[in-house]
């Protein structure tokens, strides 16, 4: 365990140095930050035409989607494409040679990017939020802790989910596209297209038990104070369940896939 | 025994595709697969501390064998054992004792100086600080790495990168080295630098080395024993000199004549391989080389005479064409 932590520290550090090497990355991230805000603009247009939607007014949507933009940055994972690349090009071989599971290499790289975000992009964004009128997240320390836990849990769900899809690369070169498709469906159920509270009850029920809400809706709902403690615990429980499920799927696929691996190139 | 391989076999399933859009569309629905026997029932054993050269044309199965031994590929049949471990289980303790260097591939962080990769490897392999410093110092001295350590990897030349690559692969002091084309694409100087390093290092640390190379010079300089593999099958396993003797029981007599002479007079000396202008190459049985040379000097108008072994490349290609010559 101590060795693993040492390896993590140095791998994350290497990832961070690489990110600082590519400063233009900051700009790309700031731009990708905008995506959830596009949905916000859509909803604001609706509100200004039709008035409140199911009790949600202008400031509710602003608070929700600004929160979503931040959460989205921290929870998204591109591990599928990373696995696909590693397997397709045979670069996975180098990871397989090391006495550290390849998962940790990809995991630390993505964690590194989140830390980079934390040190560079987040301060800018928080500054903007502070300047912008009408956004007001009042969180008790306990709620803040729950929100942080939900963000970390959401990241883990999306990391493990995208890793499970990445395993398909052992059989197909389309795993990235498949994940994209899955993720597209997920956009409806995560709280990205619309806050889940605005959906019909039956759809809310489906969204509740699917993994996507963990990656966006849950942390944001905690952040804007729309969830009671029972709801928070239920959400965190479902998040933990999906982490377990995707870990199992990923490991099963890994064990079968690695026999298939043909270490191409060289 | 360091490496033990019995009936090791690996098949690949390759997907066949004719060129063109129409076949691409057909392929969407129906794929045709073909089975390629990359490694076909090979067996050998290597002692700890031996340096063995692995020879064979492209696609012969050298790299596939190396990858199976390094645990990257699962064998289709047969078994391999290295240092008492089954490679494809990839146990941590096993991976800590081996290394695989792939000449064309790059394990170093591309955008960072090589030293960053070394530090990460230290952490991954759990190398104690003191041992790390000592090993690094040794490698820096042997490979002349000092000026390269802090340069971004992508700014290094191929030869420089290969040196760093080797250092990164040896920091954990592996007992078995699998080297796949470590000198590929390097210029002559860089090739010989890498070669000298491998020789020094393997002697000093008495590590087991299994090395493939296209450059015969690598193999002749480093390995006394060679394995020749073709089409997935082991064609020869044994001493390099013995292979030369058995496959090429002749030497080459190269003559430069003072004036042209009749080819029949040359044929009396041995089998004429080449006769162009005043240059002649004649195959002469090994045991009578000196006698034939003396006869030639006495009877023919000769300006210059040399006796050479046939090039190893040629011998190897003869092994491939003749078939099995097991030692």
Short mmCIF file of N, CA, C and O in Angstrom, two decimals, chain B residues 153-279:
data_model
loop_
_atom_site.label_atom_id
_atom_site.label_comp_id
_atom_site.label_asym_id
_atom_site.label_seq_id
_atom_site.Cartn_x
_atom_site.Cartn_y
_atom_site.Cartn_z
N UNK B 153 12.54 14.43 -23.65
CA UNK B 153 12.75 13.21 -24.43
C UNK B 153 12.50 13.45 -25.92
O UNK B 153 13.24 12.97 -26.77
N UNK B 154 11.48 14.24 -26.22
CA UNK B 154 11.18 14.42 -27.65
C UNK B 154 12.25 15.21 -28.39
O UNK B 154 12.24 15.27 -29.61
N UNK B 155 13.16 15.81 -27.63
CA UNK B 155 14.25 16.55 -28.29
C UNK B 155 15.52 15.72 -28.41
O UNK B 155 16.52 16.21 -28.94
N UNK B 156 15.48 14.49 -27.94
CA UNK B 156 16.67 13.63 -28.04
C UNK B 156 16.74 12.98 -29.41
O UNK B 156 15.72 12.77 -30.07
N UNK B 157 17.96 12.65 -29.84
CA UNK B 157 18.11 11.88 -31.08
C UNK B 157 17.72 10.43 -30.77
O UNK B 157 17.61 10.03 -29.61
N UNK B 158 17.54 9.65 -31.84
CA UNK B 158 17.13 8.26 -31.65
C UNK B 158 18.13 7.50 -30.78
O UNK B 158 17.75 6.76 -29.87
N UNK B 159 19.41 7.72 -31.06
CA UNK B 159 20.45 7.02 -30.30
C UNK B 159 20.43 7.44 -28.83
O UNK B 159 20.54 6.60 -27.93
N UNK B 160 20.28 8.73 -28.60
CA UNK B 160 20.24 9.23 -27.22
C UNK B 160 19.04 8.67 -26.48
O UNK B 160 19.11 8.29 -25.32
N UNK B 161 17.92 8.62 -27.21
CA UNK B 161 16.70 8.12 -26.59
C UNK B 161 16.84 6.65 -26.22
O UNK B 161 16.39 6.22 -25.17
N UNK B 162 17.49 5.91 -27.11
CA UNK B 162 17.68 4.48 -26.85
C UNK B 162 18.51 4.27 -25.59
O UNK B 162 18.24 3.37 -24.80
N UNK B 163 19.52 5.13 -25.40
CA UNK B 163 20.34 5.02 -24.19
C UNK B 163 19.47 5.24 -22.95
O UNK B 163 19.57 4.50 -21.97
N UNK B 164 18.64 6.26 -23.00
CA UNK B 164 17.76 6.56 -21.85
C UNK B 164 16.77 5.43 -21.65
O UNK B 164 16.44 5.03 -20.52
N UNK B 165 16.28 4.91 -22.76
CA UNK B 165 15.34 3.79 -22.75
C UNK B 165 15.97 2.58 -22.01
O UNK B 165 15.33 1.96 -21.15
N UNK B 166 17.21 2.28 -22.35
CA UNK B 166 17.91 1.18 -21.70
C UNK B 166 18.07 1.44 -20.21
O UNK B 166 17.83 0.57 -19.38
N UNK B 167 18.47 2.68 -19.88
CA UNK B 167 18.66 3.01 -18.47
C UNK B 167 17.34 2.84 -17.72
O UNK B 167 17.30 2.23 -16.65
N UNK B 168 16.25 3.34 -18.30
CA UNK B 168 14.94 3.23 -17.64
C UNK B 168 14.56 1.77 -17.42
O UNK B 168 13.91 1.42 -16.45
N UNK B 169 15.00 0.90 -18.32
CA UNK B 169 14.63 -0.51 -18.24
C UNK B 169 15.51 -1.29 -17.29
O UNK B 169 15.22 -2.45 -16.99
N UNK B 170 16.62 -0.69 -16.86
CA UNK B 170 17.57 -1.44 -16.04
C UNK B 170 17.67 -0.94 -14.61
O UNK B 170 18.36 -1.53 -13.79
N UNK B 171 16.95 0.15 -14.30
CA UNK B 171 17.06 0.75 -12.97
C UNK B 171 16.70 -0.22 -11.85
O UNK B 171 17.23 -0.14 -10.76
N UNK B 172 15.78 -1.12 -12.14
CA UNK B 172 15.35 -2.04 -11.09
C UNK B 172 16.23 -3.29 -11.04
O UNK B 172 15.91 -4.25 -10.36
N UNK B 173 17.35 -3.25 -11.76
CA UNK B 173 18.31 -4.35 -11.77
C UNK B 173 17.68 -5.70 -12.05
O UNK B 173 17.75 -6.63 -11.23
N UNK B 174 17.08 -5.84 -13.23
CA UNK B 174 16.46 -7.10 -13.59
C UNK B 174 17.51 -8.20 -13.77
O UNK B 174 18.66 -7.89 -14.09
N UNK B 175 17.10 -9.44 -13.56
CA UNK B 175 18.03 -10.55 -13.74
C UNK B 175 17.93 -11.14 -15.14
O UNK B 175 18.82 -11.87 -15.57
N UNK B 176 16.81 -10.86 -15.81
CA UNK B 176 16.66 -11.35 -17.18
C UNK B 176 16.31 -10.17 -18.08
O UNK B 176 15.40 -9.40 -17.79
N UNK B 177 17.06 -10.04 -19.17
CA UNK B 177 16.84 -8.94 -20.11
C UNK B 177 16.35 -9.49 -21.45
O UNK B 177 17.02 -10.32 -22.06
N UNK B 178 15.20 -9.03 -21.88
CA UNK B 178 14.75 -9.36 -23.22
C UNK B 178 14.95 -8.11 -24.08
O UNK B 178 14.35 -7.07 -23.80
N UNK B 179 15.81 -8.21 -25.06
CA UNK B 179 16.11 -7.04 -25.87
C UNK B 179 15.64 -7.29 -27.30
O UNK B 179 16.17 -8.16 -27.99
N UNK B 180 14.64 -6.53 -27.71
CA UNK B 180 14.09 -6.72 -29.05
C UNK B 180 14.59 -5.60 -29.96
O UNK B 180 14.14 -4.47 -29.83
N UNK B 181 15.51 -5.93 -30.81
CA UNK B 181 16.07 -4.95 -31.75
C UNK B 181 16.53 -3.67 -31.06
O UNK B 181 16.10 -2.58 -31.42
N UNK B 182 17.42 -3.79 -30.09
CA UNK B 182 17.80 -2.59 -29.34
C UNK B 182 18.58 -1.58 -30.17
O UNK B 182 18.70 -0.43 -29.77
N UNK B 183 19.12 -1.99 -31.31
CA UNK B 183 19.93 -1.04 -32.10
C UNK B 183 19.25 -0.64 -33.39
O UNK B 183 19.86 0.00 -34.24
N UNK B 184 17.98 -0.98 -33.54
CA UNK B 184 17.29 -0.73 -34.80
C UNK B 184 17.28 0.76 -35.16
O UNK B 184 16.92 1.60 -34.35
N UNK B 185 17.69 1.05 -36.37
CA UNK B 185 17.62 2.42 -36.86
C UNK B 185 18.74 3.33 -36.38
O UNK B 185 18.77 4.50 -36.72
N UNK B 186 19.66 2.80 -35.57
CA UNK B 186 20.72 3.66 -35.06
C UNK B 186 21.89 3.72 -36.04
O UNK B 186 22.10 2.79 -36.82
N UNK B 187 22.66 4.83 -35.97
CA UNK B 187 23.84 4.89 -36.83
C UNK B 187 24.92 3.98 -36.24
O UNK B 187 24.81 3.48 -35.13
N UNK B 188 26.00 3.80 -37.02
CA UNK B 188 27.02 2.81 -36.64
C UNK B 188 27.61 3.09 -35.26
O UNK B 188 27.77 2.19 -34.45
N UNK B 189 27.89 4.37 -34.99
CA UNK B 189 28.49 4.72 -33.70
C UNK B 189 27.55 4.38 -32.55
O UNK B 189 27.95 3.77 -31.56
N UNK B 190 26.31 4.79 -32.70
CA UNK B 190 25.33 4.54 -31.64
C UNK B 190 25.13 3.04 -31.46
O UNK B 190 25.04 2.56 -30.33
N UNK B 191 25.10 2.31 -32.59
CA UNK B 191 24.96 0.86 -32.50
C UNK B 191 26.07 0.26 -31.66
O UNK B 191 25.84 -0.56 -30.78
N UNK B 192 27.29 0.68 -31.95
CA UNK B 192 28.39 0.03 -31.24
C UNK B 192 28.42 0.48 -29.78
O UNK B 192 28.80 -0.29 -28.91
N UNK B 193 27.97 1.71 -29.52
CA UNK B 193 27.90 2.16 -28.12
C UNK B 193 26.92 1.29 -27.32
O UNK B 193 27.22 0.83 -26.22
N UNK B 194 25.75 1.05 -27.91
CA UNK B 194 24.73 0.24 -27.24
C UNK B 194 25.25 -1.20 -27.06
O UNK B 194 25.11 -1.80 -26.00
N UNK B 195 25.88 -1.70 -28.11
CA UNK B 195 26.42 -3.06 -28.08
C UNK B 195 27.45 -3.20 -26.96
O UNK B 195 27.40 -4.13 -26.17
N UNK B 196 28.39 -2.23 -26.91
CA UNK B 196 29.43 -2.30 -25.87
C UNK B 196 28.80 -2.26 -24.49
O UNK B 196 29.20 -2.98 -23.59
N UNK B 197 27.79 -1.41 -24.38
CA UNK B 197 27.13 -1.30 -23.08
C UNK B 197 26.50 -2.63 -22.68
O UNK B 197 26.68 -3.10 -21.55
N UNK B 198 25.79 -3.24 -23.61
CA UNK B 198 25.12 -4.50 -23.28
C UNK B 198 26.17 -5.55 -22.88
O UNK B 198 25.96 -6.31 -21.92
N UNK B 199 27.29 -5.56 -23.59
CA UNK B 199 28.32 -6.54 -23.26
C UNK B 199 28.84 -6.30 -21.85
O UNK B 199 28.85 -7.20 -21.02
N UNK B 200 29.28 -5.07 -21.57
CA UNK B 200 29.80 -4.74 -20.23
C UNK B 200 28.79 -5.09 -19.16
O UNK B 200 29.10 -5.77 -18.18
N UNK B 201 27.57 -4.61 -19.38
CA UNK B 201 26.55 -4.75 -18.34
C UNK B 201 26.24 -6.21 -18.07
O UNK B 201 26.16 -6.63 -16.92
N UNK B 202 26.11 -7.01 -19.13
CA UNK B 202 25.72 -8.40 -18.93
C UNK B 202 26.83 -9.17 -18.24
O UNK B 202 26.57 -10.07 -17.44
N UNK B 203 28.10 -8.82 -18.56
CA UNK B 203 29.20 -9.51 -17.88
C UNK B 203 29.26 -9.13 -16.42
O UNK B 203 29.37 -9.98 -15.53
N UNK B 204 29.17 -7.83 -16.16
CA UNK B 204 29.31 -7.35 -14.79
C UNK B 204 28.23 -7.88 -13.87
O UNK B 204 28.48 -8.20 -12.73
N UNK B 205 27.01 -7.96 -14.39
CA UNK B 205 25.90 -8.33 -13.51
C UNK B 205 25.46 -9.76 -13.70
O UNK B 205 24.50 -10.20 -13.09
N UNK B 206 26.15 -10.49 -14.56
CA UNK B 206 25.79 -11.86 -14.93
C UNK B 206 24.27 -12.06 -15.07
O UNK B 206 23.67 -12.93 -14.45
N UNK B 207 23.71 -11.21 -15.90
CA UNK B 207 22.29 -11.32 -16.19
C UNK B 207 22.08 -12.22 -17.41
O UNK B 207 22.99 -12.41 -18.20
N UNK B 208 20.89 -12.77 -17.51
CA UNK B 208 20.55 -13.55 -18.68
C UNK B 208 20.04 -12.59 -19.75
O UNK B 208 19.23 -11.72 -19.45
N UNK B 209 20.53 -12.74 -20.97
CA UNK B 209 20.09 -11.84 -22.04
C UNK B 209 19.59 -12.66 -23.23
O UNK B 209 20.27 -13.58 -23.67
N UNK B 210 18.40 -12.33 -23.67
CA UNK B 210 17.90 -12.91 -24.91
C UNK B 210 17.66 -11.74 -25.85
O UNK B 210 16.88 -10.84 -25.55
N UNK B 211 18.40 -11.74 -26.96
CA UNK B 211 18.46 -10.55 -27.79
C UNK B 211 18.10 -10.87 -29.24
O UNK B 211 18.55 -11.86 -29.79
N UNK B 212 17.25 -10.04 -29.84
CA UNK B 212 17.01 -10.20 -31.27
C UNK B 212 17.62 -9.00 -31.97
O UNK B 212 17.69 -7.91 -31.39
N UNK B 213 18.07 -9.21 -33.17
CA UNK B 213 18.59 -8.09 -33.93
C UNK B 213 18.63 -8.42 -35.41
O UNK B 213 18.79 -9.56 -35.80
N UNK B 214 18.46 -7.38 -36.21
CA UNK B 214 18.65 -7.53 -37.65
C UNK B 214 20.12 -7.43 -37.99
O UNK B 214 20.54 -7.85 -39.05
N UNK B 215 20.86 -6.77 -37.09
CA UNK B 215 22.27 -6.55 -37.38
C UNK B 215 23.08 -7.72 -36.86
O UNK B 215 23.17 -7.93 -35.65
N UNK B 216 23.64 -8.46 -37.79
CA UNK B 216 24.40 -9.63 -37.42
C UNK B 216 25.52 -9.25 -36.47
O UNK B 216 25.89 -10.01 -35.59
N UNK B 217 26.07 -8.04 -36.66
CA UNK B 217 27.19 -7.61 -35.81
C UNK B 217 26.79 -7.62 -34.34
O UNK B 217 27.60 -7.98 -33.48
N UNK B 218 25.58 -7.24 -34.05
CA UNK B 218 25.10 -7.27 -32.65
C UNK B 218 25.22 -8.66 -32.10
O UNK B 218 25.73 -8.89 -31.01
N UNK B 219 24.73 -9.61 -32.89
CA UNK B 219 24.65 -10.97 -32.40
C UNK B 219 26.04 -11.58 -32.29
O UNK B 219 26.38 -12.20 -31.28
N UNK B 220 26.88 -11.37 -33.31
CA UNK B 220 28.21 -11.97 -33.24
C UNK B 220 29.03 -11.35 -32.11
O UNK B 220 29.83 -12.02 -31.49
N UNK B 221 28.81 -10.06 -31.84
CA UNK B 221 29.60 -9.41 -30.79
C UNK B 221 29.14 -9.82 -29.40
O UNK B 221 29.92 -9.81 -28.46
N UNK B 222 27.87 -10.17 -29.25
CA UNK B 222 27.34 -10.35 -27.90
C UNK B 222 27.08 -11.81 -27.53
O UNK B 222 27.30 -12.20 -26.39
N UNK B 223 26.61 -12.58 -28.49
CA UNK B 223 26.11 -13.91 -28.12
C UNK B 223 27.02 -15.02 -28.64
O UNK B 223 27.45 -14.97 -29.79
N UNK B 224 27.28 -16.00 -27.81
CA UNK B 224 28.03 -17.16 -28.30
C UNK B 224 27.04 -18.20 -28.80
O UNK B 224 27.32 -18.96 -29.70
N UNK B 225 25.87 -18.19 -28.16
CA UNK B 225 24.87 -19.17 -28.57
C UNK B 225 23.77 -18.45 -29.35
O UNK B 225 23.41 -17.34 -29.00
N UNK B 226 23.28 -19.09 -30.37
CA UNK B 226 22.18 -18.47 -31.09
C UNK B 226 21.03 -19.44 -31.31
O UNK B 226 21.20 -20.66 -31.34
N UNK B 227 19.87 -18.84 -31.39
CA UNK B 227 18.67 -19.59 -31.77
C UNK B 227 18.24 -19.02 -33.11
O UNK B 227 18.12 -17.81 -33.25
N UNK B 228 18.05 -19.90 -34.08
CA UNK B 228 17.57 -19.43 -35.37
C UNK B 228 16.12 -19.87 -35.52
O UNK B 228 15.80 -21.04 -35.33
N UNK B 229 15.28 -18.92 -35.83
CA UNK B 229 13.86 -19.23 -35.92
C UNK B 229 13.36 -18.74 -37.28
O UNK B 229 13.77 -17.69 -37.76
N UNK B 230 12.53 -19.55 -37.91
CA UNK B 230 11.95 -19.15 -39.19
C UNK B 230 10.55 -19.71 -39.26
O UNK B 230 10.32 -20.87 -38.93
N UNK B 231 9.62 -18.85 -39.69
CA UNK B 231 8.25 -19.31 -39.85
C UNK B 231 7.71 -19.94 -38.57
O UNK B 231 6.96 -20.91 -38.61
N UNK B 232 8.13 -19.38 -37.44
CA UNK B 232 7.62 -19.86 -36.17
C UNK B 232 8.29 -21.11 -35.63
O UNK B 232 7.97 -21.56 -34.54
N UNK B 233 9.21 -21.67 -36.38
CA UNK B 233 9.84 -22.92 -35.94
C UNK B 233 11.32 -22.70 -35.64
O UNK B 233 11.99 -21.93 -36.31
N UNK B 234 11.80 -23.41 -34.63
CA UNK B 234 13.20 -23.32 -34.26
C UNK B 234 14.02 -24.15 -35.23
O UNK B 234 13.81 -25.36 -35.36
N UNK B 235 14.95 -23.49 -35.92
CA UNK B 235 15.74 -24.18 -36.95
C UNK B 235 17.10 -24.59 -36.41
O UNK B 235 17.71 -25.53 -36.89
N UNK B 236 17.61 -23.84 -35.48
CA UNK B 236 18.94 -24.14 -34.98
C UNK B 236 19.07 -23.60 -33.56
O UNK B 236 18.57 -22.53 -33.24
N UNK B 237 19.76 -24.36 -32.73
CA UNK B 237 20.02 -23.91 -31.38
C UNK B 237 21.43 -24.37 -31.04
O UNK B 237 21.69 -25.56 -30.95
N UNK B 238 22.34 -23.45 -30.91
CA UNK B 238 23.69 -23.87 -30.56
C UNK B 238 24.70 -22.77 -30.78
O UNK B 238 24.37 -21.59 -30.91
N UNK B 239 25.93 -23.21 -30.80
CA UNK B 239 27.06 -22.35 -30.90
C UNK B 239 27.12 -21.66 -32.26
O UNK B 239 26.88 -22.28 -33.28
N UNK B 240 27.50 -20.40 -32.25
CA UNK B 240 27.58 -19.66 -33.50
C UNK B 240 28.66 -20.24 -34.43
O UNK B 240 28.42 -20.47 -35.62
N UNK B 241 29.84 -20.55 -33.85
CA UNK B 241 30.93 -21.10 -34.68
C UNK B 241 30.53 -22.45 -35.27
O UNK B 241 30.82 -22.74 -36.43
N UNK B 242 29.86 -23.26 -34.45
CA UNK B 242 29.47 -24.58 -34.93
C UNK B 242 28.49 -24.45 -36.10
O UNK B 242 28.55 -25.23 -37.05
N UNK B 243 27.64 -23.43 -36.02
CA UNK B 243 26.69 -23.22 -37.12
C UNK B 243 27.44 -22.87 -38.41
O UNK B 243 27.16 -23.39 -39.48
N UNK B 244 28.44 -22.00 -38.24
CA UNK B 244 29.23 -21.59 -39.40
C UNK B 244 29.91 -22.82 -40.01
O UNK B 244 29.89 -23.02 -41.22
N UNK B 245 30.49 -23.66 -39.14
CA UNK B 245 31.20 -24.84 -39.63
C UNK B 245 30.26 -25.80 -40.35
O UNK B 245 30.59 -26.33 -41.41
N UNK B 246 29.09 -26.03 -39.75
CA UNK B 246 28.23 -27.07 -40.32
C UNK B 246 27.49 -26.58 -41.57
O UNK B 246 27.28 -27.33 -42.50
N UNK B 247 27.10 -25.31 -41.55
CA UNK B 247 26.32 -24.83 -42.69
C UNK B 247 27.23 -24.35 -43.81
O UNK B 247 26.89 -24.46 -44.98
N UNK B 248 28.37 -23.82 -43.43
CA UNK B 248 29.26 -23.29 -44.45
C UNK B 248 30.64 -23.91 -44.26
O UNK B 248 31.53 -23.27 -43.72
N UNK B 249 30.79 -25.15 -44.69
CA UNK B 249 32.09 -25.80 -44.48
C UNK B 249 33.11 -25.32 -45.51
O UNK B 249 33.89 -26.10 -46.02
N UNK B 250 33.05 -24.06 -45.84
CA UNK B 250 33.98 -23.51 -46.82
C UNK B 250 34.37 -22.09 -46.42
O UNK B 250 33.74 -21.48 -45.57
N UNK B 251 35.44 -21.63 -47.03
CA UNK B 251 35.81 -20.23 -46.86
C UNK B 251 35.82 -19.56 -48.22
O UNK B 251 35.71 -20.22 -49.24
N UNK B 252 35.95 -18.27 -48.20
CA UNK B 252 35.97 -17.55 -49.46
C UNK B 252 37.38 -17.04 -49.75
O UNK B 252 37.99 -16.37 -48.92
N UNK B 253 37.86 -17.40 -50.91
CA UNK B 253 39.16 -16.95 -51.35
C UNK B 253 38.91 -15.77 -52.29
O UNK B 253 38.27 -15.92 -53.33
N UNK B 254 39.38 -14.60 -51.91
CA UNK B 254 39.16 -13.43 -52.78
C UNK B 254 40.49 -13.06 -53.43
O UNK B 254 41.47 -12.78 -52.75
N UNK B 255 40.47 -13.06 -54.76
CA UNK B 255 41.70 -12.78 -55.50
C UNK B 255 41.54 -11.51 -56.32
O UNK B 255 40.47 -11.23 -56.82
N UNK B 256 42.63 -10.77 -56.43
CA UNK B 256 42.68 -9.71 -57.43
C UNK B 256 43.80 -10.10 -58.39
O UNK B 256 44.93 -10.33 -57.97
N UNK B 257 43.43 -10.25 -59.67
CA UNK B 257 44.40 -10.73 -60.66
C UNK B 257 45.15 -9.57 -61.28
O UNK B 257 44.67 -8.43 -61.30
N UNK B 258 46.34 -9.90 -61.80
CA UNK B 258 47.10 -8.86 -62.53
C UNK B 258 46.60 -8.75 -63.96
O UNK B 258 46.64 -7.69 -64.56
N UNK B 259 46.14 -9.88 -64.50
CA UNK B 259 45.59 -9.88 -65.85
C UNK B 259 44.49 -10.92 -65.94
O UNK B 259 44.51 -11.88 -65.18
N UNK B 260 43.56 -10.77 -66.87
CA UNK B 260 42.46 -11.74 -66.97
C UNK B 260 42.99 -13.13 -67.31
O UNK B 260 43.96 -13.24 -68.09
N UNK B 261 42.37 -14.18 -66.73
CA UNK B 261 42.74 -15.53 -67.11
C UNK B 261 41.48 -16.34 -67.39
O UNK B 261 40.37 -15.89 -67.09
N UNK B 262 41.67 -17.53 -67.92
CA UNK B 262 40.55 -18.38 -68.30
C UNK B 262 39.84 -18.89 -67.05
O UNK B 262 40.48 -19.24 -66.05
N UNK B 263 38.52 -18.91 -67.09
CA UNK B 263 37.76 -19.31 -65.90
C UNK B 263 38.04 -20.77 -65.53
O UNK B 263 37.93 -21.16 -64.38
N UNK B 264 38.39 -21.57 -66.52
CA UNK B 264 38.66 -22.99 -66.25
C UNK B 264 39.84 -23.14 -65.28
O UNK B 264 39.82 -23.98 -64.38
N UNK B 265 40.84 -22.27 -65.43
CA UNK B 265 41.98 -22.33 -64.52
C UNK B 265 41.55 -22.02 -63.09
O UNK B 265 42.11 -22.55 -62.13
N UNK B 266 40.58 -21.12 -62.96
CA UNK B 266 40.09 -20.76 -61.63
C UNK B 266 39.25 -21.89 -61.04
O UNK B 266 39.35 -22.19 -59.84
N UNK B 267 38.45 -22.52 -61.91
CA UNK B 267 37.58 -23.58 -61.43
C UNK B 267 38.37 -24.74 -60.84
O UNK B 267 37.86 -25.49 -60.00
N UNK B 268 39.61 -24.88 -61.24
CA UNK B 268 40.45 -25.94 -60.69
C UNK B 268 40.69 -25.73 -59.20
O UNK B 268 40.95 -26.68 -58.45
N UNK B 269 40.57 -24.48 -58.75
CA UNK B 269 40.83 -24.18 -57.34
C UNK B 269 39.61 -24.46 -56.45
O UNK B 269 39.75 -24.79 -55.28
N UNK B 270 38.42 -24.28 -57.02
CA UNK B 270 37.20 -24.46 -56.24
C UNK B 270 36.02 -23.89 -57.01
O UNK B 270 36.14 -23.60 -58.20
N UNK B 271 34.91 -23.72 -56.31
CA UNK B 271 33.71 -23.25 -56.99
C UNK B 271 33.77 -21.72 -57.15
O UNK B 271 33.84 -20.98 -56.16
N UNK B 272 33.76 -21.26 -58.42
CA UNK B 272 33.87 -19.81 -58.65
C UNK B 272 32.51 -19.16 -58.37
O UNK B 272 31.51 -19.49 -58.98
N UNK B 273 32.51 -18.25 -57.41
CA UNK B 273 31.25 -17.57 -57.07
C UNK B 273 31.07 -16.32 -57.89
O UNK B 273 29.96 -15.91 -58.19
N UNK B 274 32.18 -15.66 -58.18
CA UNK B 274 32.08 -14.38 -58.85
C UNK B 274 33.36 -14.16 -59.64
O UNK B 274 34.45 -14.48 -59.17
N UNK B 275 33.21 -13.68 -60.83
CA UNK B 275 34.40 -13.34 -61.62
C UNK B 275 34.05 -12.10 -62.43
O UNK B 275 33.37 -12.19 -63.45
N UNK B 276 34.51 -10.96 -61.97
CA UNK B 276 34.19 -9.71 -62.65
C UNK B 276 35.47 -8.90 -62.81
O UNK B 276 36.14 -8.60 -61.81
N UNK B 277 35.78 -8.57 -63.99
CA UNK B 277 37.02 -7.84 -64.24
C UNK B 277 38.19 -8.66 -63.72
O UNK B 277 38.36 -9.81 -64.12
N UNK B 278 38.93 -8.06 -62.79
CA UNK B 278 40.07 -8.80 -62.26
C UNK B 278 39.77 -9.35 -60.86
O UNK B 278 40.64 -9.88 -60.20
N UNK B 279 38.53 -9.20 -60.43
CA UNK B 279 38.17 -9.65 -59.07
C UNK B 279 37.52 -11.03 -59.14
O UNK B 279 36.57 -11.22 -59.91
#
